[in-house]
mmCIF file of C-alpha atoms in Angstrom:
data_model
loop_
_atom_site.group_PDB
_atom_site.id
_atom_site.type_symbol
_atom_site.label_atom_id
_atom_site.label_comp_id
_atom_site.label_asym_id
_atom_site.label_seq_id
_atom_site.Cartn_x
_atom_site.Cartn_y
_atom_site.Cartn_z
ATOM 1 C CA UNK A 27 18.785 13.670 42.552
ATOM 2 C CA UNK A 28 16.597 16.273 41.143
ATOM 3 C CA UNK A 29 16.759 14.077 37.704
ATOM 4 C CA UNK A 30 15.622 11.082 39.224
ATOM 5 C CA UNK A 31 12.822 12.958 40.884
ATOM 6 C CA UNK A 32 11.802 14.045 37.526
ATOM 7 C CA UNK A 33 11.664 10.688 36.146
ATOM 8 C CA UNK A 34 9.836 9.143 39.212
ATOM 9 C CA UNK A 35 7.209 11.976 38.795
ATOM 10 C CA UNK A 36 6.626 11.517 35.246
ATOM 11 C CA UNK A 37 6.544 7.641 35.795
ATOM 12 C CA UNK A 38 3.937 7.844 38.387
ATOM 13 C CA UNK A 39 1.947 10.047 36.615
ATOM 14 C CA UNK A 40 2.130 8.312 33.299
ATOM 15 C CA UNK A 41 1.304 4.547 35.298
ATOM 16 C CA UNK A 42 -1.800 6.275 37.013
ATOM 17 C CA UNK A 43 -3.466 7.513 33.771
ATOM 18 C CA UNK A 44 -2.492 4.064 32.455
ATOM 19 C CA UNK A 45 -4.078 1.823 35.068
ATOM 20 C CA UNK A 46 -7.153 4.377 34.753
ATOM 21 C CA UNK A 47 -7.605 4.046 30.984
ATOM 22 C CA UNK A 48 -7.045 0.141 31.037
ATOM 23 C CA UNK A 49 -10.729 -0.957 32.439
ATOM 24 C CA UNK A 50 -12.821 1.613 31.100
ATOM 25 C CA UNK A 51 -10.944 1.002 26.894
ATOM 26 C CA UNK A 52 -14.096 -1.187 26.233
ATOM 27 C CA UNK A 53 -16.890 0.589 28.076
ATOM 28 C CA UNK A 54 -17.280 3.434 24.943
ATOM 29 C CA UNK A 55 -19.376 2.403 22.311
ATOM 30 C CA UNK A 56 -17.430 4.687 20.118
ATOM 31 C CA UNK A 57 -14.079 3.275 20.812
ATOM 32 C CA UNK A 58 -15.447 -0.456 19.783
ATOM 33 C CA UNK A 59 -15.975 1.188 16.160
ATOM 34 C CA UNK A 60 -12.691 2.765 16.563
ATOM 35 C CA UNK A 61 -10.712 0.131 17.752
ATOM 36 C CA UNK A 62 -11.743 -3.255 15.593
ATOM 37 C CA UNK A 63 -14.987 -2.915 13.893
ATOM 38 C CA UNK A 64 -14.487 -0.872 11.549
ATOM 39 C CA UNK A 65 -10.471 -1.418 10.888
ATOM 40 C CA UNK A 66 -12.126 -5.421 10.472
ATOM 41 C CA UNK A 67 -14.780 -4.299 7.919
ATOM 42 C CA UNK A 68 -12.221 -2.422 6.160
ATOM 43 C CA UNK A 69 -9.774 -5.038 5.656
ATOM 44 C CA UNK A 70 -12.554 -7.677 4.763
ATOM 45 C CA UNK A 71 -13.341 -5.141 2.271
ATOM 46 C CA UNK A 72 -9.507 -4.653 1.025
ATOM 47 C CA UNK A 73 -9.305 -8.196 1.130
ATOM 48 C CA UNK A 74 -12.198 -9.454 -0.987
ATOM 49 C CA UNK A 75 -10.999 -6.509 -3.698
ATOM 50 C CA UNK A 76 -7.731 -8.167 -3.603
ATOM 51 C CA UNK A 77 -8.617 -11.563 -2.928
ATOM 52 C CA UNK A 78 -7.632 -13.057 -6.306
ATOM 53 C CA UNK A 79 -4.208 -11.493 -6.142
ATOM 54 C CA UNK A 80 -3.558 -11.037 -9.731
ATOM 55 C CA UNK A 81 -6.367 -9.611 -12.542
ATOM 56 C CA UNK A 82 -7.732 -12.377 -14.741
ATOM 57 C CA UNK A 83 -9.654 -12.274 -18.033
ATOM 58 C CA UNK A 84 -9.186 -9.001 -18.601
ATOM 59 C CA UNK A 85 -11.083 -8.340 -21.717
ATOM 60 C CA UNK A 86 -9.225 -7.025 -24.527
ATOM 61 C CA UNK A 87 -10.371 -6.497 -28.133
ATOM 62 C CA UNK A 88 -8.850 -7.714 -31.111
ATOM 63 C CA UNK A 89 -8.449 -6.850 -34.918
ATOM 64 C CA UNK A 90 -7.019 -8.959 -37.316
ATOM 65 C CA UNK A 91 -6.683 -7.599 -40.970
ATOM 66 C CA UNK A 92 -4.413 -10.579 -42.089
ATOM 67 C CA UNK A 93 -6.201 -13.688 -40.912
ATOM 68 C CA UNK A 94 -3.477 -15.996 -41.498
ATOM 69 C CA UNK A 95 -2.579 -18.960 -39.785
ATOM 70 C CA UNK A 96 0.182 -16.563 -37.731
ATOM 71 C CA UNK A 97 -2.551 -14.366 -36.961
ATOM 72 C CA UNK A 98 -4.796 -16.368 -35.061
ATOM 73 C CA UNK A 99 -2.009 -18.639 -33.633
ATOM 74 C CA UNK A 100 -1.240 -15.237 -32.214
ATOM 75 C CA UNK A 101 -4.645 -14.651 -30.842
ATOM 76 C CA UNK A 102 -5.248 -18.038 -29.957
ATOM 77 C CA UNK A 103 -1.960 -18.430 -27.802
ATOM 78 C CA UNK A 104 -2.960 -14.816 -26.334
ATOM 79 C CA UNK A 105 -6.221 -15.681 -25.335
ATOM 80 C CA UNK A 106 -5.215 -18.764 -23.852
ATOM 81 C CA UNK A 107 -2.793 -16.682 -21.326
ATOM 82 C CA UNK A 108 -4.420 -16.286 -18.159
ATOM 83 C CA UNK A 109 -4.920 -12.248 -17.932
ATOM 84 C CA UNK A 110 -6.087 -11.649 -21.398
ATOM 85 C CA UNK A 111 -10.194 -13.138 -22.472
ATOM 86 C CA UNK A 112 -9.952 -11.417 -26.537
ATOM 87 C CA UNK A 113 -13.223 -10.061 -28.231
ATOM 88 C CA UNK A 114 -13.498 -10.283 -32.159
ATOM 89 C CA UNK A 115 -13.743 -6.882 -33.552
ATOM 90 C CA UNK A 116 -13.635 -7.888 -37.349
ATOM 91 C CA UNK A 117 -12.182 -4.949 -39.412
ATOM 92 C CA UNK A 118 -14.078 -2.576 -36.993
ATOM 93 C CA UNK A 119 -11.248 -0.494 -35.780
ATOM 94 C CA UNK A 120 -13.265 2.203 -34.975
ATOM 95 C CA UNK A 121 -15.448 0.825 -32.682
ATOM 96 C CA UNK A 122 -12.780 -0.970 -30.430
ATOM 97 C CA UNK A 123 -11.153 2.373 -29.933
ATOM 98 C CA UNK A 124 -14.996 3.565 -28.633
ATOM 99 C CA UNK A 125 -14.626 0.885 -26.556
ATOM 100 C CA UNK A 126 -10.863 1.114 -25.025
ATOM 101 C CA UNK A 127 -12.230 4.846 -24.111
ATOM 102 C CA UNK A 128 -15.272 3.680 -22.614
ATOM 103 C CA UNK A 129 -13.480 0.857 -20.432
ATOM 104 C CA UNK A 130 -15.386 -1.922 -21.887
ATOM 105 C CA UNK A 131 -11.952 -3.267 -23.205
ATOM 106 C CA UNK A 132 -8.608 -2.529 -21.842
ATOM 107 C CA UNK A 133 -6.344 -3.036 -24.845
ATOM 108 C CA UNK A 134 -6.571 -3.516 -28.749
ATOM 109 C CA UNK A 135 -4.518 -6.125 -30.662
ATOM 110 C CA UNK A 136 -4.253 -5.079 -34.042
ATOM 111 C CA UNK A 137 -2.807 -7.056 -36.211
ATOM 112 C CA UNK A 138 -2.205 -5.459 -39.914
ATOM 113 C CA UNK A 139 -2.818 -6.572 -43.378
ATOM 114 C CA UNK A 140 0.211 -9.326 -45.327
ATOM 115 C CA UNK A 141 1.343 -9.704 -41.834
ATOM 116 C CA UNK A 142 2.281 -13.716 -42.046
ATOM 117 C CA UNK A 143 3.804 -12.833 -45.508
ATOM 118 C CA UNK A 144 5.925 -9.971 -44.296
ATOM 119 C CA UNK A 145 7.411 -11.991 -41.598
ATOM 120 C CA UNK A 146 8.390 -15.199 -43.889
ATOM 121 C CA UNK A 147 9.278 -12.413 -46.041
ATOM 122 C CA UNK A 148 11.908 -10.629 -43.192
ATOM 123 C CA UNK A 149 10.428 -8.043 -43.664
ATOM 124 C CA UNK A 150 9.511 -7.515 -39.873
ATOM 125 C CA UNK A 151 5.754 -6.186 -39.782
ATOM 126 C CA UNK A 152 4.888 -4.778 -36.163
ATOM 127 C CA UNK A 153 1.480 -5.893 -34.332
ATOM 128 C CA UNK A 154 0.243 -3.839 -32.111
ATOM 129 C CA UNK A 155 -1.009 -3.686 -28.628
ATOM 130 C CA UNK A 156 -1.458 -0.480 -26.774
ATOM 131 C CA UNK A 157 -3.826 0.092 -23.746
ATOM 132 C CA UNK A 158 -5.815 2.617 -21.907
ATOM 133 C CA UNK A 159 -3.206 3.582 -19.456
ATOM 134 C CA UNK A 160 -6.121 5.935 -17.435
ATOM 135 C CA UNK A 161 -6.740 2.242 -16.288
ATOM 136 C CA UNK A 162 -2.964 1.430 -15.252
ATOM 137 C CA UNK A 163 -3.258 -1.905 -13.389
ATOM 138 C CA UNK A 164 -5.867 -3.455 -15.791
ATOM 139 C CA UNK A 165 -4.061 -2.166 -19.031
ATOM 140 C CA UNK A 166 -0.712 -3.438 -17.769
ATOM 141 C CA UNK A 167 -1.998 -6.683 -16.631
ATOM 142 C CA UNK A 168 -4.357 -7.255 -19.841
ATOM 143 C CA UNK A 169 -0.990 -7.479 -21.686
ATOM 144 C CA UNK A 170 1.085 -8.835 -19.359
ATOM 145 C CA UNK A 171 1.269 -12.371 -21.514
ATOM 146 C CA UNK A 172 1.977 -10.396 -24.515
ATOM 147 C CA UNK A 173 5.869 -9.935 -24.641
ATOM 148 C CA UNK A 174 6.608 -13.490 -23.999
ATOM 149 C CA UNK A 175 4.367 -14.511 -26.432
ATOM 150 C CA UNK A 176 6.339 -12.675 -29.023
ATOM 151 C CA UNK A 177 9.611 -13.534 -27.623
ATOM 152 C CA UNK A 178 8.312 -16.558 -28.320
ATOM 153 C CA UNK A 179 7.483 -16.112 -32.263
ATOM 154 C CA UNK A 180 10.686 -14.722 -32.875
ATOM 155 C CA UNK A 181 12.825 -17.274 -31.573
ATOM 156 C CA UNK A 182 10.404 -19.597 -33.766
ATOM 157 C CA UNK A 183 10.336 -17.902 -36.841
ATOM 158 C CA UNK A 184 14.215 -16.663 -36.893
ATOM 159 C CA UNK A 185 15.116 -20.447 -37.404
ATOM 160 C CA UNK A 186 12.438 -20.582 -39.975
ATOM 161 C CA UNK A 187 14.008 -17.940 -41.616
ATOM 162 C CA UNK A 188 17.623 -18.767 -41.557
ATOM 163 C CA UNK A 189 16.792 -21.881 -42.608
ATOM 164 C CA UNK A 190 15.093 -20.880 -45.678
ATOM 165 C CA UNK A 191 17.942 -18.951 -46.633
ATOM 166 C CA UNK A 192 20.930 -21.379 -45.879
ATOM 167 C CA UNK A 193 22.590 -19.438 -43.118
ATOM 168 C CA UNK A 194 23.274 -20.855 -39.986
ATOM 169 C CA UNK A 195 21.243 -19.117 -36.613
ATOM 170 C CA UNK A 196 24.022 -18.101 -34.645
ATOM 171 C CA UNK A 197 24.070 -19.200 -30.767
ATOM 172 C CA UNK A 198 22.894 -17.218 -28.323
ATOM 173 C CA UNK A 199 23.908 -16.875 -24.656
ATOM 174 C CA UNK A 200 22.540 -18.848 -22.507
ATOM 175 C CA UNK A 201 20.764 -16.851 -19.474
ATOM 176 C CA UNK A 202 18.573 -18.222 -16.473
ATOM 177 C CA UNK A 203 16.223 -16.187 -14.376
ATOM 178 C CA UNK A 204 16.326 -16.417 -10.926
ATOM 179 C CA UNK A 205 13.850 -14.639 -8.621
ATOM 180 C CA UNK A 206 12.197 -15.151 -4.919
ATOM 181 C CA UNK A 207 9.009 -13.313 -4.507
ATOM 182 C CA UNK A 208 6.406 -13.560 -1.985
ATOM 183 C CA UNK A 209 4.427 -15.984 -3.473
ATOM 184 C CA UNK A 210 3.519 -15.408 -7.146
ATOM 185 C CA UNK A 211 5.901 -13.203 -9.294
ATOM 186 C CA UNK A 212 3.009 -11.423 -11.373
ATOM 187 C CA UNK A 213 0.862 -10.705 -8.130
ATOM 188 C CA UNK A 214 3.543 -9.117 -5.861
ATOM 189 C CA UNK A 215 2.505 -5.111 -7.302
ATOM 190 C CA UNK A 216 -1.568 -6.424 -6.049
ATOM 191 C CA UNK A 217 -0.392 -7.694 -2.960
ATOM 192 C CA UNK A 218 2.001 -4.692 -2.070
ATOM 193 C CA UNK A 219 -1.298 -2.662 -3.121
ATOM 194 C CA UNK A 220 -3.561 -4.590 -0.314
ATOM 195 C CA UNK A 221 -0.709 -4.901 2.015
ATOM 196 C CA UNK A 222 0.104 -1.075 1.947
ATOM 197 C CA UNK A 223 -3.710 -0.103 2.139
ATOM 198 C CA UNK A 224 -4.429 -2.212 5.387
ATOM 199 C CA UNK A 225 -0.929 -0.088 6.678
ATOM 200 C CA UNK A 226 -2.263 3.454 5.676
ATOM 201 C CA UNK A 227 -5.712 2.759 6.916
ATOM 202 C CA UNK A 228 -4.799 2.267 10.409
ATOM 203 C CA UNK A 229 -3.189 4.910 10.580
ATOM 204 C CA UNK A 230 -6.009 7.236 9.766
ATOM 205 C CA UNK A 231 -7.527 4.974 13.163
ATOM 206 C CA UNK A 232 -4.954 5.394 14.949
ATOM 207 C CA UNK A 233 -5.097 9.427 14.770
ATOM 208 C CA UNK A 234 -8.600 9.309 15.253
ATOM 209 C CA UNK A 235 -8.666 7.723 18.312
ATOM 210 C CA UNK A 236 -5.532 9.932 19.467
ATOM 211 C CA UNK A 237 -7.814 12.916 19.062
ATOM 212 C CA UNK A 238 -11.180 11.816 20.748
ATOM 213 C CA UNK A 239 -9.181 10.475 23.604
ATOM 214 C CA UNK A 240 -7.753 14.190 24.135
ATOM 215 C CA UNK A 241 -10.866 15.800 23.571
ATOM 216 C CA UNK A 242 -12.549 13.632 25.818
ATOM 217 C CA UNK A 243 -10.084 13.745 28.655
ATOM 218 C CA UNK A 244 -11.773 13.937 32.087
ATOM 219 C CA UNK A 245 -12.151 17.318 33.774
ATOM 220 C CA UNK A 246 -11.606 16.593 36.921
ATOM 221 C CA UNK A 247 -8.016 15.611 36.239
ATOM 222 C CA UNK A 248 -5.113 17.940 35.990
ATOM 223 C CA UNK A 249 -3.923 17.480 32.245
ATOM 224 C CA UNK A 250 -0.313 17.450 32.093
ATOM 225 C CA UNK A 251 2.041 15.549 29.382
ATOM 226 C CA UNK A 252 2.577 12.133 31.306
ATOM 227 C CA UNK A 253 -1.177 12.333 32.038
ATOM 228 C CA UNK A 254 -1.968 12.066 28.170
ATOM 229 C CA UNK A 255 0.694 9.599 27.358
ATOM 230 C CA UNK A 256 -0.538 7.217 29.592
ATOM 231 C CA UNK A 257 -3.642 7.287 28.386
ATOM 232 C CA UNK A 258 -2.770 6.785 25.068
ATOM 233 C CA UNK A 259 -0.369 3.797 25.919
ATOM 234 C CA UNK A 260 -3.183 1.262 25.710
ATOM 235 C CA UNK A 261 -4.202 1.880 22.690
ATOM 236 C CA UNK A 262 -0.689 2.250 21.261
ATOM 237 C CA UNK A 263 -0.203 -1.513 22.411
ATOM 238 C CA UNK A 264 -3.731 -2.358 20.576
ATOM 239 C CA UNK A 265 -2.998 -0.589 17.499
ATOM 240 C CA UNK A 266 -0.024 -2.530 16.797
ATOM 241 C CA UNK A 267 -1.377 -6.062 17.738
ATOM 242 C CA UNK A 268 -4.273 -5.205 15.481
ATOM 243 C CA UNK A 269 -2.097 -4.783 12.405
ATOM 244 C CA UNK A 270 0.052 -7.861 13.353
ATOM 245 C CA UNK A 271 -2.967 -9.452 13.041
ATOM 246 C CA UNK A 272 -4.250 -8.543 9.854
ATOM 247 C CA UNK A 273 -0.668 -8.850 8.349
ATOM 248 C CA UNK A 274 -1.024 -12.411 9.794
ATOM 249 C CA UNK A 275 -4.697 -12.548 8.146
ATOM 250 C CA UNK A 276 -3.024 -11.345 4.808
ATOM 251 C CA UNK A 277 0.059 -13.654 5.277
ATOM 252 C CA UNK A 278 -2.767 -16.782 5.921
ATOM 253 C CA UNK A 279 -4.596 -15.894 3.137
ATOM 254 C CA UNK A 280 -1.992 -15.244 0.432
ATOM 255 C CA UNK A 281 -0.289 -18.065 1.277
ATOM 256 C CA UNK A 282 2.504 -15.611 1.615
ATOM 257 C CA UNK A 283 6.125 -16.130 2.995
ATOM 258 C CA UNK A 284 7.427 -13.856 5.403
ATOM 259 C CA UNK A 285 11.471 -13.952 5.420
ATOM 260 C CA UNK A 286 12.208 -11.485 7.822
ATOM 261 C CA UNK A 287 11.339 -11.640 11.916
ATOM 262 C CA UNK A 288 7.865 -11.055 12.940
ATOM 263 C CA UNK A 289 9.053 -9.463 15.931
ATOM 264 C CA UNK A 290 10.873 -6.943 13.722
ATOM 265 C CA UNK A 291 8.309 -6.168 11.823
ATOM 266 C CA UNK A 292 6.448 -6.033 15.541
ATOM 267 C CA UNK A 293 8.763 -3.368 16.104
ATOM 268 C CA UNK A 294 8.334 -1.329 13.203
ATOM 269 C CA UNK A 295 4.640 -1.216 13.684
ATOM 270 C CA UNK A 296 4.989 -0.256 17.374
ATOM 271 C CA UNK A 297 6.831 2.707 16.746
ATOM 272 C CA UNK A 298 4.362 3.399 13.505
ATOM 273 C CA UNK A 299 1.895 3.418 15.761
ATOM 274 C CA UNK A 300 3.574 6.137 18.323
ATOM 275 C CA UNK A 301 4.677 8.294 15.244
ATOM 276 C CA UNK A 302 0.613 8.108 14.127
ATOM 277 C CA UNK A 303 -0.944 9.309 17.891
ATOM 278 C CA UNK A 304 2.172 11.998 17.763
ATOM 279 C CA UNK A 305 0.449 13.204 14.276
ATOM 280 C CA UNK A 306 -2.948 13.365 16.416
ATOM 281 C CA UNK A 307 -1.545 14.693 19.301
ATOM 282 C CA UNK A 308 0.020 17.771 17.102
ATOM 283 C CA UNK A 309 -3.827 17.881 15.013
ATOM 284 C CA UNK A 310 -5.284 18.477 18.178
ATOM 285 C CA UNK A 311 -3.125 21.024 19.800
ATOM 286 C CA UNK A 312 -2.919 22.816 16.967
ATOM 287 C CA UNK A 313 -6.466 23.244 15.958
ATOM 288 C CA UNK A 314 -9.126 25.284 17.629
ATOM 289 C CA UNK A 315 -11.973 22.583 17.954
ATOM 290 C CA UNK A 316 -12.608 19.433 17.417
ATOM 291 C CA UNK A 317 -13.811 19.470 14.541
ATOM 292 C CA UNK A 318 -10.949 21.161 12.863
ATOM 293 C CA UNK A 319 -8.940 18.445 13.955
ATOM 294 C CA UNK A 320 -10.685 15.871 12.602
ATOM 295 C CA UNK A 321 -11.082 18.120 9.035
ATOM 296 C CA UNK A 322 -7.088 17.879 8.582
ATOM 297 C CA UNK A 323 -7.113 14.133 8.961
ATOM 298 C CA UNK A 324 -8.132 14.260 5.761
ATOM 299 C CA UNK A 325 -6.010 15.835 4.447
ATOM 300 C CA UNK A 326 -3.094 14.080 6.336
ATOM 301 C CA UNK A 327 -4.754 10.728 4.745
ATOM 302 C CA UNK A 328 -4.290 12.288 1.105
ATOM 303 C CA UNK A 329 -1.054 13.357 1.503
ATOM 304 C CA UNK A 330 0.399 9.992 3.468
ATOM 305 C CA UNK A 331 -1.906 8.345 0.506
ATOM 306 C CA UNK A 332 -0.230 10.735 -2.593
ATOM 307 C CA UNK A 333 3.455 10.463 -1.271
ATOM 308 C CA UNK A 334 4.170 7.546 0.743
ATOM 309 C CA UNK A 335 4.946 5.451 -2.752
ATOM 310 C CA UNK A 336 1.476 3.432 -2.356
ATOM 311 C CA UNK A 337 0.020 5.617 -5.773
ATOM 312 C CA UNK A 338 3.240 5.942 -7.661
ATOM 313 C CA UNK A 339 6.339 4.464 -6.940
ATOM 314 C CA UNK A 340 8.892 6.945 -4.661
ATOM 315 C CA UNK A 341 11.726 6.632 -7.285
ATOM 316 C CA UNK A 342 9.143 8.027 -9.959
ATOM 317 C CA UNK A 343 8.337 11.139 -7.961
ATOM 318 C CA UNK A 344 9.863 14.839 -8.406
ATOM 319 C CA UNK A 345 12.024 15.751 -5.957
ATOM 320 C CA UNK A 346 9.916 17.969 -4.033
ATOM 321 C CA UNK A 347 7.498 15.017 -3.950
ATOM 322 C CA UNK A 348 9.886 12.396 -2.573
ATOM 323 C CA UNK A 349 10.822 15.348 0.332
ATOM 324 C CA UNK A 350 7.179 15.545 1.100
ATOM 325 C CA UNK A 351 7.413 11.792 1.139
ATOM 326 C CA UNK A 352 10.501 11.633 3.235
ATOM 327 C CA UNK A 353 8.174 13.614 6.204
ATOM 328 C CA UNK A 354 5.866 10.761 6.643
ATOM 329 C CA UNK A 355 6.244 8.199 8.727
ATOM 330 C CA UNK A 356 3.895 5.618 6.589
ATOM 331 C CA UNK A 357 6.764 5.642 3.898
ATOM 332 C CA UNK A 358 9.362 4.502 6.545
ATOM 333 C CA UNK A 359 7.204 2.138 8.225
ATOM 334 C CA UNK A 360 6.042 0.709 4.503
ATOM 335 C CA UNK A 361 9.283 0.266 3.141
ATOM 336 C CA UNK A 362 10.449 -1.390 6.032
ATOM 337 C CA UNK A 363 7.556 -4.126 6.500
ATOM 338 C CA UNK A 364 7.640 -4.859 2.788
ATOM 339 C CA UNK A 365 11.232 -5.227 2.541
ATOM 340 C CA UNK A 366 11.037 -7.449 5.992
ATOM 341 C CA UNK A 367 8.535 -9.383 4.078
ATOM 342 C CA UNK A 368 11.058 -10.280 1.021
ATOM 343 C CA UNK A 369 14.542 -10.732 2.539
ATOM 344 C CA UNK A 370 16.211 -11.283 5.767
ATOM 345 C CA UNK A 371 16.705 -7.490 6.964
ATOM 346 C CA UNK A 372 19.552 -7.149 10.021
ATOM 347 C CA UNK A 373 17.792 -5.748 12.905
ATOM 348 C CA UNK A 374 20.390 -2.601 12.881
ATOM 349 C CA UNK A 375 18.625 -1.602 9.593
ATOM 350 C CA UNK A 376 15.230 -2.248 11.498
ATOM 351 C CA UNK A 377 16.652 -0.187 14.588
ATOM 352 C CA UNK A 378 17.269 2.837 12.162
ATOM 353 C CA UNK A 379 13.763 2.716 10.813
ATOM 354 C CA UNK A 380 12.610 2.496 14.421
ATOM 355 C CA UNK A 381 14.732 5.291 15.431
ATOM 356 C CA UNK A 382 13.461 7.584 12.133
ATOM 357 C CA UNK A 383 9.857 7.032 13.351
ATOM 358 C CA UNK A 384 10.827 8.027 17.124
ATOM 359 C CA UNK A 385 11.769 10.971 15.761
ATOM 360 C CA UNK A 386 8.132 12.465 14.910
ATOM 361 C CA UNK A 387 7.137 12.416 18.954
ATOM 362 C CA UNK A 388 10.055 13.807 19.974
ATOM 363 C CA UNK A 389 9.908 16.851 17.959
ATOM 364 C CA UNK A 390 6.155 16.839 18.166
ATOM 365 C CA UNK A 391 6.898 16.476 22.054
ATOM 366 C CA UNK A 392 9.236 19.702 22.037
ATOM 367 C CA UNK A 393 6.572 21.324 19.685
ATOM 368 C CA UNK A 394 3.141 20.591 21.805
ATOM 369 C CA UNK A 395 4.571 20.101 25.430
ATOM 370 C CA UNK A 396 3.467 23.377 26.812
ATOM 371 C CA UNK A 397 0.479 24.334 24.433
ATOM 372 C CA UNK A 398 -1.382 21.154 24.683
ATOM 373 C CA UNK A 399 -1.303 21.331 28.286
ATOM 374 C CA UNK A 400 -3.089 24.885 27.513
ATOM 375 C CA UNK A 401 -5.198 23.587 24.549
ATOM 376 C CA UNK A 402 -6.581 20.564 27.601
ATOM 377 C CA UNK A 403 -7.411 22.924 30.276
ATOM 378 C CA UNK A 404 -9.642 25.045 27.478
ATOM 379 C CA UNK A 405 -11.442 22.563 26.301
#
């Protein structure tokens, strides 16, 4: 009996702070800013970084010290690729190098003196094309054509050769590539880029709001726990319909397919959302004003930013940096909406990413309950 009166108190007071907050959400300037103007102008900006989905034309400089018919099939069939737009260099070695260092090119093709020769020759002369890798995506993707292209030549020129000697070319096995991605196989690492960004980013709004809703709290109230979770409920439920909505913007836009449930990934975000106020919630107790609080979102940003696998990929990490990883939420929440994205994911795999991210407010919960409380009536 006592239990259930514990529950109907907490209920009661939770549904009045909720009923409060509802009609006055929209009356604060501030929270308009908060709550979709800037999170739109954000992802219109993400978006029209992102908008071609892959990187075209990337220029890339070129120096051919053979200029044989090979060579400048080779550059011709390069430049024709769509990532790659080639600049003559002549013999000028020198000053492409100037250039890849400056970022006016991404990459150099060199390609070195008797170089036709040497290959009807089997003598197997090595062009080169090498990158500024300070510039990851734009080096990778300004060679991107560049392997198949080769591939390409050596199938070609192997029959030449055998031929020319009398030997037979021996068969090779026969393989076939099979893959399903989103929408375009060379744009999935952009999209997962802009997908991933709009994801992080509300947090960062979401913990925002969590802390100027505490430190604006009425005084003339009695703060107590169910007090602030109901008035953070309302915004929990408009947090996660504005990121269903710009997924759905993305999704429109990309001309994406989504293979896993939207209310899944509904789900996910949901309890994203909760683990995201808990963060603010914890900020705010924690901190001694205001202002402190909203000095360590930054650094929260960096570190969900540096370790959630959105900068370099989670596998790639030390292991201290994939544990630092493993304590934030955005890497659970990410991995789960991507992979919901690609394939069918069961719902009990969905439930245990929804159950890891329930796990920040309780502990948060047993962490705050008392000293918040405190921290509210100080204020």
């Amino acid at each position: 009996m006592e239990n259930r009166q514990l529950i109907s108190d907490f209920w009661h007071r939770f549904k009045d702070a909720f009923n409060d907050e509802i009609p006055v959400i929209f009356k604060r300037f501030t929270f308009h800013w908060l709550m979709w103007i800037l999170p739109l102008i954000i992802f219109v900006i993400i978006s029209s970084i992102f908008y071609r989905g892959v990187l075209f034309d990337l220029p890339v400089g070129y120096v051919d010290q053979d200029k044989s018919t090979l060579s400048r099939e080779i550059i011709r069939d390069l430049n024709a690729g769509a990532h790659a737009n080639l600049t003559n260099y002549d013999n000028q070695l020198k000053m492409a190098e100037r250039d890849l260092e400056k970022a006016k090119i991404y990459a150099i093709l060199y390609i070195p003196p008797n170089f036709e020769a040497d290959v009807l020759a089997g003598r197997q002369p090595t062009p080169m094309l090498y990158y500024n890798a300070l510039y990851y995506s734009a080096g990778l993707y300004s060679i991107m054509d560049y392997s198949g292209l080769i591939a390409s030549l050596n199938t070609q020129y192997r029959t030449t050769l055998a031929t020319s000697i009398g030997l037979p070319v021996p068969k090779l096995a026969q393989v076939n590539f099979n893959y399903d991605g989103l929408f375009n196989a060379s744009g999935n690492s952009m999209y997962f880029q802009q997908f991933s960004a709009v994801v992080h980013l509300l947090q960062l709004f979401v913990v925002t709001t969590t802390i100027h809703i505490l430190s604006r709290l009425p005084k003339r109230t009695r703060p107590n726990y169910p007090f602030v979770l109901g008035k953070l409920a309302p915004y929990t439920i408009w947090y996660t319909m504005l990121l269903m909505f710009e997924i759905a913007m993305l999704v429109l836009f990309s001309d994406a397919r989504v293979s896993g449930s939207p209310f899944a990934m509904m789900l996910v975000v949901f309890f994203y959302v909760i683990a995201a106020q808990s963060i603010g919630i914890l900020l705010y107790t924690f901190t001694k004003t205001v202002l402190d609080a909203y000095t360590y979102i930054g650094v929260l940003v960096g570190l969900a930013l540096t370790y959630s696998g959105v900068v370099v990929p989670e596998l790639s990490m030390p292991w201290i940096a994939r544990f630092i990883s493993s304590l934030e939420p955005l890497t659970y929440a990410l991995n789960k909406l991507f992979d919901l994205f690609l394939r069918h994911s069961s719902y009990l795999s969905v439930l245990k990413t929804c159950g890891i991210l329930m796990i920040y407010p309780i502990i948060i919960t047993v962490l705050v309950r008392k000293r918040l409380v405190k921290r509210l009536h100080s204020q």
